């Protein structure tokens, strides 16, 4: 494939991911968040707009679009508008490296089912891009000219920076085991149910908790602790700018499960031995195989999403000092222990 | 000084409580069970709330077969803390009832559903109904005249029964 076709194919895949994965994903995430929350609280949740209330998200977005965009007089206009864009872009950019399925052969050309497949530093890319997201929140809080926004933003940046360290070091175990930072290779290495969660349970736990903190979700949602900070960094946002922040929040509940599934739960690997699939006539690179892999990935992501929502509606919020204690005194040392144990095991077994 | 930085609740926790995870698992299992519990939400327009006789809804005038009970004494209007009731009396030709309300208006924007009018009424002519659906398109519509206030006595049996069993005042000699 020459360079131009590669570019076009990537562009096409990017557009497809945007319209087939992210937007429906955000809608599913909004809907499931509200419905699961309601069910946990013995309510019914939104069930009026469309069948089973499925159109609720569209109604909400339509409402937000028609809202007046209020910018406070104290706000720094430029950064106030820039902040939601940064938050949105960095979150959406994370999808680029996620392998949704293996590959499909079309007319002898191999097409990987990922926007930017086989990037050799994909893990690093995820960590780097997700840490840029803190700029969106900081700008939003600082430029609003509101003390609650600023406090929310400060908390967010402190929290994200402390947990980023843990997030990164909990992945070193996987990288050592696989010998690669390529997400494709990491998924290949998890074939035949050799999922990383079974080999790195501690790493999985640390990564899970750190990603809760990184996505600012409960029980670590100090950023928008309503009783203390009104709405946190997006107190002063209205209309579609607020909508973008909400979108980011809901895309977070898809992207974090996507990353966890890819790294720890076998990605698109189907938990069925390959020879059985071959016996019923499904081979690598064929369209049924890709559909099966997509389904497998989707099921795992949805299960993980449910877990995220479930945790949010079960656990109370951490206090700020508890959060910092947990981050620096527990999670970080544990992740270092994990690295050492993994290093010793890898050294003696490989 | 020694007590300042101690957290006794944290010190009393056992090891398993301190590592959070078993407790988190307990909490999660509790919330997971709630998903399968019956829902307490009432789907309102389809499933209505049917109040009991003790419910204080929209105040209405009792209409009997021979006419309204109200004798236009004006006590309800007098006692109303929100000044929602306006009564204008007229004379009747019958001997057992000398006055009747020519005009009886309750402004539902003012009414606070306290039930004082019902309590003060010597004729049990104004009672609180079970009606809780009060939607008006404009302010004029919210001022209810006699045409909207008069309700046949048969529909108000629950409330009248309740008033008889929970009297505020000595019942009239039968």
Short mmCIF file of C-alpha atoms in Angstrom, two decimals:
data_model
loop_
_atom_site.label_atom_id
_atom_site.label_comp_id
_atom_site.label_asym_id
_atom_site.label_seq_id
_atom_site.Cartn_x
_atom_site.Cartn_y
_atom_site.Cartn_z
CA UNK A 1 0.00 0.00 0.00
CA UNK A 2 1.45 3.32 -0.98
CA UNK A 3 1.47 6.29 1.32
CA UNK A 4 -1.57 8.04 -0.16
CA UNK A 5 -3.88 5.03 0.12
CA UNK A 6 -2.61 4.46 3.65
CA UNK A 7 -3.56 8.02 4.54
CA UNK A 8 -6.98 7.67 2.91
CA UNK A 9 -7.67 4.35 4.59
CA UNK A 10 -6.66 5.76 7.97
CA UNK A 11 -8.84 8.80 7.43
CA UNK A 12 -11.77 6.60 6.47
CA UNK A 13 -11.21 4.40 9.49
CA UNK A 14 -11.02 7.48 11.71
CA UNK A 15 -14.35 8.74 10.39
CA UNK A 16 -15.89 5.30 10.79
CA UNK A 17 -14.66 5.04 14.37
CA UNK A 18 -15.98 8.52 15.10
CA UNK A 19 -19.47 7.82 13.77
CA UNK A 20 -19.81 4.11 14.48
CA UNK A 21 -17.98 3.78 17.78
CA UNK A 22 -17.69 7.03 19.64
CA UNK A 23 -21.03 8.76 19.11
CA UNK A 24 -23.19 5.65 19.56
CA UNK A 25 -20.85 4.73 22.39
CA UNK A 26 -21.39 8.05 24.13
CA UNK A 27 -25.14 7.67 23.69
CA UNK A 28 -25.08 4.11 25.06
CA UNK A 29 -22.93 5.34 27.90
CA UNK A 30 -25.32 8.18 28.79
CA UNK A 31 -28.27 5.85 28.60
CA UNK A 32 -26.73 2.99 30.54
CA UNK A 33 -25.32 5.35 33.15
CA UNK A 34 -28.75 6.75 33.89
CA UNK A 35 -30.62 3.48 33.60
CA UNK A 36 -28.17 1.47 35.73
CA UNK A 37 -28.08 4.27 38.30
CA UNK A 38 -31.86 4.22 38.44
CA UNK A 39 -32.04 0.45 38.77
CA UNK A 40 -29.49 0.42 41.57
CA UNK A 41 -31.61 3.01 43.35
CA UNK A 42 -34.82 1.05 42.66
CA UNK A 43 -36.05 3.65 40.21
CA UNK A 44 -37.00 3.25 36.57
CA UNK A 45 -34.84 5.93 35.00
CA UNK A 46 -35.52 7.62 31.66
CA UNK A 47 -38.03 5.46 29.79
CA UNK A 48 -40.22 7.96 27.95
CA UNK A 49 -38.30 9.25 24.94
CA UNK A 50 -38.42 6.55 22.28
CA UNK A 51 -38.55 2.82 22.98
CA UNK A 52 -37.24 2.14 26.51
CA UNK A 53 -36.10 5.77 26.62
CA UNK A 54 -33.32 5.08 24.15
CA UNK A 55 -33.72 8.47 22.48
CA UNK A 56 -33.15 10.33 25.76
CA UNK A 57 -29.56 11.14 24.86
CA UNK A 58 -30.63 12.69 21.54
CA UNK A 59 -33.23 14.77 23.33
CA UNK A 60 -30.61 15.95 25.82
CA UNK A 61 -28.14 16.90 23.09
CA UNK A 62 -30.85 18.70 21.10
CA UNK A 63 -31.71 20.66 24.21
CA UNK A 64 -28.06 21.55 24.88
CA UNK A 65 -27.50 22.74 21.29
CA UNK A 66 -30.38 25.19 21.52
CA UNK A 67 -29.25 26.59 24.88
CA UNK A 68 -27.74 30.03 25.08
CA UNK A 69 -23.97 29.98 25.39
CA UNK A 70 -23.35 32.07 28.49
CA UNK A 71 -19.78 33.24 29.11
CA UNK A 72 -19.17 34.96 32.44
CA UNK A 73 -17.91 38.54 32.32
CA UNK A 74 -14.90 37.60 34.45
CA UNK A 75 -13.91 34.79 32.10
CA UNK A 76 -10.92 34.75 29.82
CA UNK A 77 -12.89 34.28 26.61
CA UNK A 78 -10.19 32.56 24.55
CA UNK A 79 -9.24 29.91 27.09
CA UNK A 80 -12.85 29.52 28.13
CA UNK A 81 -13.67 28.40 24.59
CA UNK A 82 -10.45 26.47 24.11
CA UNK A 83 -10.80 24.29 27.22
CA UNK A 84 -13.72 22.07 26.10
CA UNK A 85 -12.01 21.59 22.73
CA UNK A 86 -8.79 20.39 24.39
CA UNK A 87 -10.69 18.07 26.70
CA UNK A 88 -12.70 16.67 23.81
CA UNK A 89 -9.83 16.27 21.35
CA UNK A 90 -7.50 14.52 23.76
CA UNK A 91 -10.17 12.08 24.84
CA UNK A 92 -11.24 11.27 21.30
CA UNK A 93 -7.62 10.93 20.16
CA UNK A 94 -7.20 7.98 22.51
CA UNK A 95 -9.40 5.87 20.23
CA UNK A 96 -6.80 6.04 17.48
CA UNK A 97 -4.62 3.26 18.85
CA UNK A 98 -7.27 0.88 20.19
CA UNK A 99 -7.43 -2.32 18.11
CA UNK A 100 -11.12 -3.15 17.83
CA UNK A 101 -10.47 -6.44 16.03
CA UNK A 102 -7.63 -8.23 14.26
CA UNK A 103 -7.53 -7.66 10.49
CA UNK A 104 -9.58 -8.37 7.42
CA UNK A 105 -8.25 -9.38 3.99
CA UNK A 106 -9.98 -7.51 1.18
CA UNK A 107 -8.68 -8.34 -2.32
CA UNK A 108 -5.43 -9.50 -0.83
CA UNK A 109 -4.90 -6.24 1.08
CA UNK A 110 -4.62 -6.50 4.81
CA UNK A 111 -6.72 -3.92 6.64
CA UNK A 112 -6.24 -3.68 10.39
CA UNK A 113 -9.35 -2.80 12.37
CA UNK A 114 -7.86 0.19 14.18
CA UNK A 115 -7.38 3.78 13.09
CA UNK A 116 -3.63 3.72 13.63
CA UNK A 117 -2.71 0.03 13.95
CA UNK A 118 0.61 -1.30 15.21
CA UNK A 119 2.07 1.90 16.59
CA UNK A 120 5.11 0.69 18.47
CA UNK A 121 4.67 3.18 21.32
CA UNK A 122 0.90 2.92 21.66
CA UNK A 123 0.97 2.43 25.44
CA UNK A 124 3.11 5.52 25.82
CA UNK A 125 0.79 7.39 23.44
CA UNK A 126 -2.20 6.57 25.64
CA UNK A 127 -0.45 7.77 28.79
CA UNK A 128 0.84 10.92 27.10
CA UNK A 129 -2.45 11.93 25.48
CA UNK A 130 -4.52 11.21 28.55
CA UNK A 131 -2.25 13.43 30.60
CA UNK A 132 -2.75 16.31 28.16
CA UNK A 133 -6.44 16.10 29.04
CA UNK A 134 -5.63 17.76 32.35
CA UNK A 135 -4.98 20.99 30.43
CA UNK A 136 -8.60 21.06 29.32
CA UNK A 137 -9.81 20.86 32.89
CA UNK A 138 -7.23 23.31 34.25
CA UNK A 139 -7.97 25.89 31.56
CA UNK A 140 -11.68 25.47 32.11
CA UNK A 141 -11.35 26.06 35.84
CA UNK A 142 -8.87 28.89 35.61
CA UNK A 143 -10.47 30.82 32.74
CA UNK A 144 -13.97 30.75 34.25
CA UNK A 145 -13.12 33.40 36.83
CA UNK A 146 -14.92 31.45 39.53
CA UNK A 147 -13.29 30.18 42.70
CA UNK A 148 -15.22 26.92 42.71
CA UNK A 149 -14.19 26.20 39.15
CA UNK A 150 -10.59 26.97 40.02
CA UNK A 151 -10.67 24.74 43.10
CA UNK A 152 -12.18 21.93 41.04
CA UNK A 153 -9.53 22.34 38.39
CA UNK A 154 -6.70 22.40 40.95
CA UNK A 155 -8.02 19.22 42.52
CA UNK A 156 -8.31 17.62 39.11
CA UNK A 157 -4.76 18.43 38.10
CA UNK A 158 -3.30 17.33 41.44
CA UNK A 159 -5.29 14.11 41.28
CA UNK A 160 -4.46 13.32 37.69
CA UNK A 161 -0.77 13.99 38.13
CA UNK A 162 -0.55 11.80 41.25
CA UNK A 163 -2.38 8.92 39.65
CA UNK A 164 -0.64 9.14 36.30
CA UNK A 165 2.52 7.84 37.91
CA UNK A 166 0.68 4.81 39.22
CA UNK A 167 -1.12 4.36 35.93
CA UNK A 168 2.14 4.27 34.04
CA UNK A 169 4.05 2.06 36.42
CA UNK A 170 1.24 -0.48 36.69
CA UNK A 171 1.63 -1.08 32.96
CA UNK A 172 5.36 -1.80 33.12
CA UNK A 173 4.60 -5.34 34.22
CA UNK A 174 2.64 -5.99 31.03
CA UNK A 175 5.25 -4.32 28.88
CA UNK A 176 7.96 -6.51 30.44
CA UNK A 177 5.92 -9.66 29.89
CA UNK A 178 5.04 -8.87 26.31
CA UNK A 179 8.31 -7.17 25.42
CA UNK A 180 6.43 -4.59 23.40
CA UNK A 181 4.49 -1.37 23.79
CA UNK A 182 2.48 -2.15 20.70
CA UNK A 183 -1.15 -2.71 21.63
CA UNK A 184 -1.49 -5.16 18.73
CA UNK A 185 1.36 -7.29 20.12
CA UNK A 186 -0.08 -7.06 23.63
CA UNK A 187 -3.39 -8.41 22.36
CA UNK A 188 -1.69 -11.16 20.30
CA UNK A 189 0.21 -12.23 23.41
CA UNK A 190 -3.11 -12.77 25.20
CA UNK A 191 -4.38 -15.43 22.77
CA UNK A 192 -5.93 -18.66 24.13
CA UNK A 193 -7.20 -17.10 27.34
CA UNK A 194 -3.71 -16.08 28.43
CA UNK A 195 -5.21 -12.78 29.50
CA UNK A 196 -2.97 -10.40 31.37
CA UNK A 197 -5.45 -10.17 34.23
CA UNK A 198 -4.49 -13.75 35.21
CA UNK A 199 -0.77 -12.99 35.12
CA UNK A 200 -0.93 -9.43 36.46
CA UNK A 201 -3.81 -9.38 38.97
CA UNK A 202 -2.10 -6.74 41.08
CA UNK A 203 -1.27 -4.66 38.04
CA UNK A 204 -4.87 -4.95 36.88
CA UNK A 205 -6.20 -3.81 40.23
CA UNK A 206 -3.84 -0.84 40.39
CA UNK A 207 -4.58 0.15 36.81
CA UNK A 208 -8.32 -0.13 37.43
CA UNK A 209 -8.24 2.10 40.50
CA UNK A 210 -5.88 4.56 38.86
CA UNK A 211 -8.08 4.79 35.79
CA UNK A 212 -11.04 5.61 38.00
CA UNK A 213 -8.99 8.48 39.36
CA UNK A 214 -7.65 9.42 35.94
CA UNK A 215 -11.11 9.68 34.44
CA UNK A 216 -12.30 11.63 37.50
CA UNK A 217 -15.09 9.19 38.15
CA UNK A 218 -16.59 8.21 41.46
CA UNK A 219 -15.28 7.31 44.01
CA UNK A 220 -12.60 9.78 42.93
CA UNK A 221 -14.84 12.48 41.46
CA UNK A 222 -13.55 15.20 43.80
CA UNK A 223 -13.26 17.40 40.78
CA UNK A 224 -16.99 17.96 40.66
CA UNK A 225 -17.91 17.22 44.24
CA UNK A 226 -21.32 18.86 44.14
CA UNK A 227 -21.73 19.68 47.84
CA UNK A 228 -18.38 21.45 47.95
CA UNK A 229 -17.72 22.83 44.50
CA UNK A 230 -21.08 23.30 42.79
CA UNK A 231 -20.14 21.70 39.46
CA UNK A 232 -16.36 21.87 39.68
CA UNK A 233 -14.51 23.05 36.60
CA UNK A 234 -17.62 23.18 34.39
CA UNK A 235 -19.71 25.34 36.73
CA UNK A 236 -19.45 28.31 34.39
CA UNK A 237 -20.22 26.48 31.18
CA UNK A 238 -23.52 26.46 29.36
CA UNK A 239 -24.95 25.12 26.15
CA UNK A 240 -22.88 22.97 23.89
CA UNK A 241 -19.58 23.82 25.62
CA UNK A 242 -20.99 22.17 28.70
CA UNK A 243 -22.25 19.47 26.37
CA UNK A 244 -18.70 18.86 25.20
CA UNK A 245 -17.51 18.38 28.78
CA UNK A 246 -20.34 15.98 29.39
CA UNK A 247 -19.47 14.17 26.17
CA UNK A 248 -15.89 13.88 27.39
CA UNK A 249 -17.09 12.47 30.67
CA UNK A 250 -19.20 9.87 28.95
CA UNK A 251 -16.57 9.04 26.35
CA UNK A 252 -14.24 8.46 29.30
CA UNK A 253 -16.53 5.68 30.44
CA UNK A 254 -16.02 4.02 27.05
CA UNK A 255 -12.36 4.69 26.47
CA UNK A 256 -11.22 3.58 29.93
CA UNK A 257 -12.95 0.18 29.55
CA UNK A 258 -11.54 -0.06 26.00
CA UNK A 259 -8.00 0.44 27.29
CA UNK A 260 -8.49 -1.94 30.22
CA UNK A 261 -9.96 -4.61 27.95
CA UNK A 262 -7.14 -4.25 25.44
CA UNK A 263 -4.41 -4.39 28.04
CA UNK A 264 -5.76 -6.87 30.57
CA UNK A 265 -8.81 -8.72 29.28
CA UNK A 266 -7.48 -10.05 26.00
CA UNK A 267 -8.70 -7.23 23.76
CA UNK A 268 -10.58 -8.68 20.81
CA UNK A 269 -9.39 -12.24 21.51
CA UNK A 270 -12.31 -14.65 21.45
CA UNK A 271 -12.31 -16.89 24.53
CA UNK A 272 -12.71 -19.96 22.29
CA UNK A 273 -9.75 -22.05 21.08
CA UNK A 274 -8.77 -21.24 17.51
CA UNK A 275 -9.05 -24.84 16.25
CA UNK A 276 -12.76 -24.91 17.07
CA UNK A 277 -13.29 -21.75 15.04
CA UNK A 278 -11.21 -23.21 12.21
CA UNK A 279 -13.25 -26.41 12.36
CA UNK A 280 -16.48 -24.54 11.69
CA UNK A 281 -14.86 -22.67 8.81
CA UNK A 282 -13.95 -19.33 10.35
CA UNK A 283 -10.36 -18.30 9.64
CA UNK A 284 -8.23 -15.30 10.51
CA UNK A 285 -8.83 -12.40 8.18
CA UNK A 286 -12.31 -13.47 7.10
CA UNK A 287 -15.26 -11.19 7.71
CA UNK A 288 -17.10 -13.56 10.14
CA UNK A 289 -13.92 -13.75 12.21
CA UNK A 290 -13.65 -9.99 12.40
CA UNK A 291 -17.31 -9.69 13.36
CA UNK A 292 -16.81 -12.28 16.10
CA UNK A 293 -13.77 -10.41 17.37
CA UNK A 294 -15.67 -7.12 17.33
CA UNK A 295 -18.50 -8.76 19.25
CA UNK A 296 -16.06 -10.18 21.78
CA UNK A 297 -14.45 -6.78 22.24
CA UNK A 298 -17.83 -5.10 22.54
CA UNK A 299 -19.12 -7.55 25.14
CA UNK A 300 -16.02 -7.10 27.26
CA UNK A 301 -16.17 -3.31 26.99
CA UNK A 302 -19.85 -3.23 27.88
CA UNK A 303 -19.24 -5.46 30.89
CA UNK A 304 -16.42 -3.17 32.00
CA UNK A 305 -18.62 -0.11 31.44
CA UNK A 306 -21.27 -1.66 33.62
CA UNK A 307 -18.64 -2.19 36.28
CA UNK A 308 -17.61 1.47 36.11
CA UNK A 309 -21.19 2.63 36.51
CA UNK A 310 -21.86 0.07 39.20
CA UNK A 311 -18.89 1.28 41.23
CA UNK A 312 -19.95 4.89 40.78
CA UNK A 313 -23.36 4.24 42.34
CA UNK A 314 -22.00 2.08 45.15
CA UNK A 315 -19.05 3.86 46.70
CA UNK A 316 -18.96 7.17 48.52
CA UNK A 317 -16.53 9.84 47.43
CA UNK A 318 -13.02 9.84 48.90
CA UNK A 319 -11.83 12.80 50.90
CA UNK A 320 -8.98 14.75 49.33
CA UNK A 321 -6.33 13.63 51.83
CA UNK A 322 -7.55 10.05 51.63
CA UNK A 323 -7.20 10.22 47.87
CA UNK A 324 -3.66 11.51 48.07
CA UNK A 325 -2.73 8.99 50.77
CA UNK A 326 -4.10 6.17 48.68
CA UNK A 327 -2.32 7.41 45.60
CA UNK A 328 1.14 8.07 47.00
CA UNK A 329 1.37 5.75 50.01
CA UNK A 330 -0.47 2.69 48.73
CA UNK A 331 -0.92 2.56 44.97
CA UNK A 332 2.52 3.76 43.97
CA UNK A 333 4.50 1.43 46.29
CA UNK A 334 2.24 -1.45 45.25
CA UNK A 335 2.86 -0.78 41.60
CA UNK A 336 6.62 -0.71 42.27
CA UNK A 337 6.32 -4.05 44.07
CA UNK A 338 4.45 -5.34 41.06
CA UNK A 339 7.24 -4.22 38.77
CA UNK A 340 9.90 -5.94 40.89
CA UNK A 341 7.98 -9.21 41.16
CA UNK A 342 7.26 -9.23 37.44
CA UNK A 343 10.87 -8.44 36.64
CA UNK A 344 12.13 -11.35 38.75
CA UNK A 345 9.59 -13.78 37.30
CA UNK A 346 10.26 -12.66 33.73
CA UNK A 347 14.02 -12.92 34.27
CA UNK A 348 13.84 -16.54 35.49
CA UNK A 349 11.18 -17.82 33.11
CA UNK A 350 12.10 -16.31 29.76
CA UNK B 1 -1.75 18.19 71.16
CA UNK B 2 -1.60 14.45 71.12
CA UNK B 3 -5.16 14.05 69.94
CA UNK B 4 -5.05 16.41 67.07
CA UNK B 5 -3.88 14.10 64.33
CA UNK B 6 -5.48 10.87 65.44
CA UNK B 7 -8.39 9.38 63.63
CA UNK B 8 -9.94 6.95 66.07
CA UNK B 9 -12.31 5.45 63.56
CA UNK B 10 -9.47 4.63 61.24
CA UNK B 11 -7.52 3.10 64.14
CA UNK B 12 -10.40 0.85 65.08
CA UNK B 13 -10.61 -0.67 61.61
CA UNK B 14 -9.33 -4.19 61.16
CA UNK B 15 -6.71 -5.09 58.58
CA UNK B 16 -9.30 -6.34 56.08
CA UNK B 17 -11.30 -3.16 56.45
CA UNK B 18 -8.18 -1.08 55.94
CA UNK B 19 -7.38 -2.59 52.57
CA UNK B 20 -10.87 -1.56 51.40
CA UNK B 21 -11.32 -4.33 48.84
CA UNK B 22 -13.47 -6.84 50.81
CA UNK B 23 -15.64 -3.97 52.01
CA UNK B 24 -15.94 -2.62 48.47
CA UNK B 25 -16.96 -6.08 47.29
CA UNK B 26 -19.62 -6.18 50.00
CA UNK B 27 -20.93 -2.78 48.96
CA UNK B 28 -20.98 -3.75 45.31
CA UNK B 29 -22.88 -6.95 46.00
CA UNK B 30 -25.42 -4.96 47.98
CA UNK B 31 -26.03 -2.50 45.17
CA UNK B 32 -26.10 -5.33 42.61
CA UNK B 33 -28.94 -6.97 44.51
CA UNK B 34 -30.94 -3.74 44.32
CA UNK B 35 -31.08 -4.03 40.54
CA UNK B 36 -33.50 -6.96 40.82
CA UNK B 37 -35.66 -5.44 43.54
CA UNK B 38 -39.12 -4.17 42.54
CA UNK B 39 -39.03 -0.55 41.47
CA UNK B 40 -40.76 2.03 43.59
CA UNK B 41 -41.30 4.55 40.79
CA UNK B 42 -44.92 5.09 39.78
CA UNK B 43 -45.35 5.70 36.04
CA UNK B 44 -47.58 8.68 36.68
CA UNK B 45 -49.97 9.36 33.83
CA UNK B 46 -50.71 5.64 33.48
CA UNK B 47 -50.63 4.71 37.16
CA UNK B 48 -52.35 7.29 39.28
CA UNK B 49 -51.99 7.98 42.95
CA UNK B 50 -55.38 7.42 44.62
CA UNK B 51 -55.33 9.45 47.85
CA UNK B 52 -57.20 8.40 50.98
CA UNK B 53 -59.80 10.53 52.74
CA UNK B 54 -57.15 12.31 54.76
CA UNK B 55 -55.68 13.91 51.63
CA UNK B 56 -56.00 17.69 51.38
CA UNK B 57 -56.38 18.44 47.70
CA UNK B 58 -58.26 21.18 45.86
CA UNK B 59 -60.97 22.72 48.12
CA UNK B 60 -64.45 22.22 46.66
CA UNK B 61 -68.05 23.07 47.54
CA UNK B 62 -70.39 20.22 48.38
CA UNK B 63 -73.35 19.96 46.01
CA UNK B 64 -76.43 18.13 47.24
CA UNK B 65 -79.52 17.27 45.24
CA UNK B 66 -81.40 20.36 46.39
CA UNK B 67 -78.42 22.62 45.78
CA UNK B 68 -75.20 23.69 47.38
CA UNK B 69 -74.79 23.40 51.15
CA UNK B 70 -73.06 26.73 51.46
CA UNK B 71 -74.97 29.42 53.31
CA UNK B 72 -72.52 32.19 52.41
CA UNK B 73 -71.59 32.98 56.01
CA UNK B 74 -68.15 34.05 54.82
CA UNK B 75 -66.22 32.33 57.62
CA UNK B 76 -63.98 30.49 55.15
CA UNK B 77 -63.15 33.73 53.46
CA UNK B 78 -62.46 35.26 56.86
CA UNK B 79 -60.20 32.46 58.10
CA UNK B 80 -58.26 31.94 54.87
CA UNK B 81 -54.64 32.89 55.69
CA UNK B 82 -53.81 33.37 52.02
CA UNK B 83 -56.92 35.49 51.24
CA UNK B 84 -57.80 33.08 48.47
CA UNK B 85 -61.57 32.91 48.97
CA UNK B 86 -64.10 35.51 47.96
CA UNK B 87 -67.79 35.09 48.86
CA UNK B 88 -70.71 37.31 47.94
CA UNK B 89 -73.99 36.35 49.56
CA UNK B 90 -77.45 36.52 48.06
CA UNK B 91 -80.88 35.96 49.59
CA UNK B 92 -82.96 32.89 48.95
CA UNK B 93 -86.73 32.49 49.02
CA UNK B 94 -86.76 29.26 51.04
CA UNK B 95 -87.18 29.38 54.82
CA UNK B 96 -84.60 26.75 55.93
CA UNK B 97 -81.78 28.52 54.12
CA UNK B 98 -81.80 32.27 53.97
CA UNK B 99 -78.56 32.98 52.15
CA UNK B 100 -76.67 31.39 49.33
CA UNK B 101 -73.40 32.38 47.67
CA UNK B 102 -74.08 34.50 44.62
CA UNK B 103 -70.42 34.39 43.86
CA UNK B 104 -67.87 32.00 45.34
CA UNK B 105 -64.33 32.18 44.04
CA UNK B 106 -61.17 30.43 45.14
CA UNK B 107 -57.94 31.70 43.70
CA UNK B 108 -55.84 28.54 43.30
CA UNK B 109 -52.69 30.59 42.86
CA UNK B 110 -53.14 31.74 46.43
CA UNK B 111 -54.56 28.64 48.08
CA UNK B 112 -52.07 26.92 50.37
CA UNK B 113 -54.20 23.80 51.05
CA UNK B 114 -54.21 24.38 54.80
CA UNK B 115 -57.80 23.20 55.18
CA UNK B 116 -58.80 26.01 57.55
CA UNK B 117 -61.87 26.80 55.41
CA UNK B 118 -63.05 23.23 55.78
CA UNK B 119 -62.32 23.28 59.50
CA UNK B 120 -64.21 26.49 60.13
CA UNK B 121 -67.22 25.72 57.95
CA UNK B 122 -70.32 25.18 60.14
CA UNK B 123 -72.24 23.47 57.33
CA UNK B 124 -69.54 21.09 56.09
CA UNK B 125 -70.09 22.83 52.79
CA UNK B 126 -66.47 23.33 51.75
CA UNK B 127 -64.19 20.30 51.92
CA UNK B 128 -60.78 19.36 50.62
CA UNK B 129 -61.12 16.97 47.67
CA UNK B 130 -58.71 14.36 46.34
CA UNK B 131 -57.99 16.40 43.24
CA UNK B 132 -54.28 17.09 42.95
CA UNK B 133 -54.03 17.83 39.25
CA UNK B 134 -54.24 21.60 39.07
CA UNK B 135 -52.81 22.98 35.87
CA UNK B 136 -53.88 26.37 34.53
CA UNK B 137 -52.81 28.01 31.32
CA UNK B 138 -53.14 31.55 32.69
CA UNK B 139 -53.94 33.42 35.87
CA UNK B 140 -57.61 33.98 35.05
CA UNK B 141 -58.17 30.24 34.70
CA UNK B 142 -56.71 29.69 38.14
CA UNK B 143 -59.54 31.61 39.80
CA UNK B 144 -62.23 28.99 40.16
CA UNK B 145 -65.86 30.06 40.24
CA UNK B 146 -68.89 28.14 41.46
CA UNK B 147 -69.18 26.20 38.21
CA UNK B 148 -65.83 24.54 38.89
CA UNK B 149 -66.08 24.37 42.65
CA UNK B 150 -69.38 22.54 43.07
CA UNK B 151 -68.85 18.79 43.31
CA UNK B 152 -71.68 16.25 43.94
CA UNK B 153 -71.68 14.95 47.49
CA UNK B 154 -71.37 11.34 46.27
CA UNK B 155 -67.80 12.02 45.10
CA UNK B 156 -66.78 13.42 48.45
CA UNK B 157 -67.90 10.57 50.72
CA UNK B 158 -64.34 9.56 51.70
CA UNK B 159 -63.50 13.02 52.93
CA UNK B 160 -66.79 13.55 54.73
CA UNK B 161 -66.37 10.17 56.41
CA UNK B 162 -62.85 11.12 57.43
CA UNK B 163 -64.04 14.42 58.84
CA UNK B 164 -66.69 12.65 60.87
CA UNK B 165 -64.20 10.23 62.39
CA UNK B 166 -61.52 12.86 62.94
CA UNK B 167 -63.68 15.82 63.94
CA UNK B 168 -62.06 19.08 64.80
CA UNK B 169 -65.28 20.29 66.40
CA UNK B 170 -68.38 18.85 68.02
CA UNK B 171 -70.57 17.25 65.37
CA UNK B 172 -73.92 18.81 64.64
CA UNK B 173 -76.85 17.08 66.30
CA UNK B 174 -78.31 14.74 63.73
#
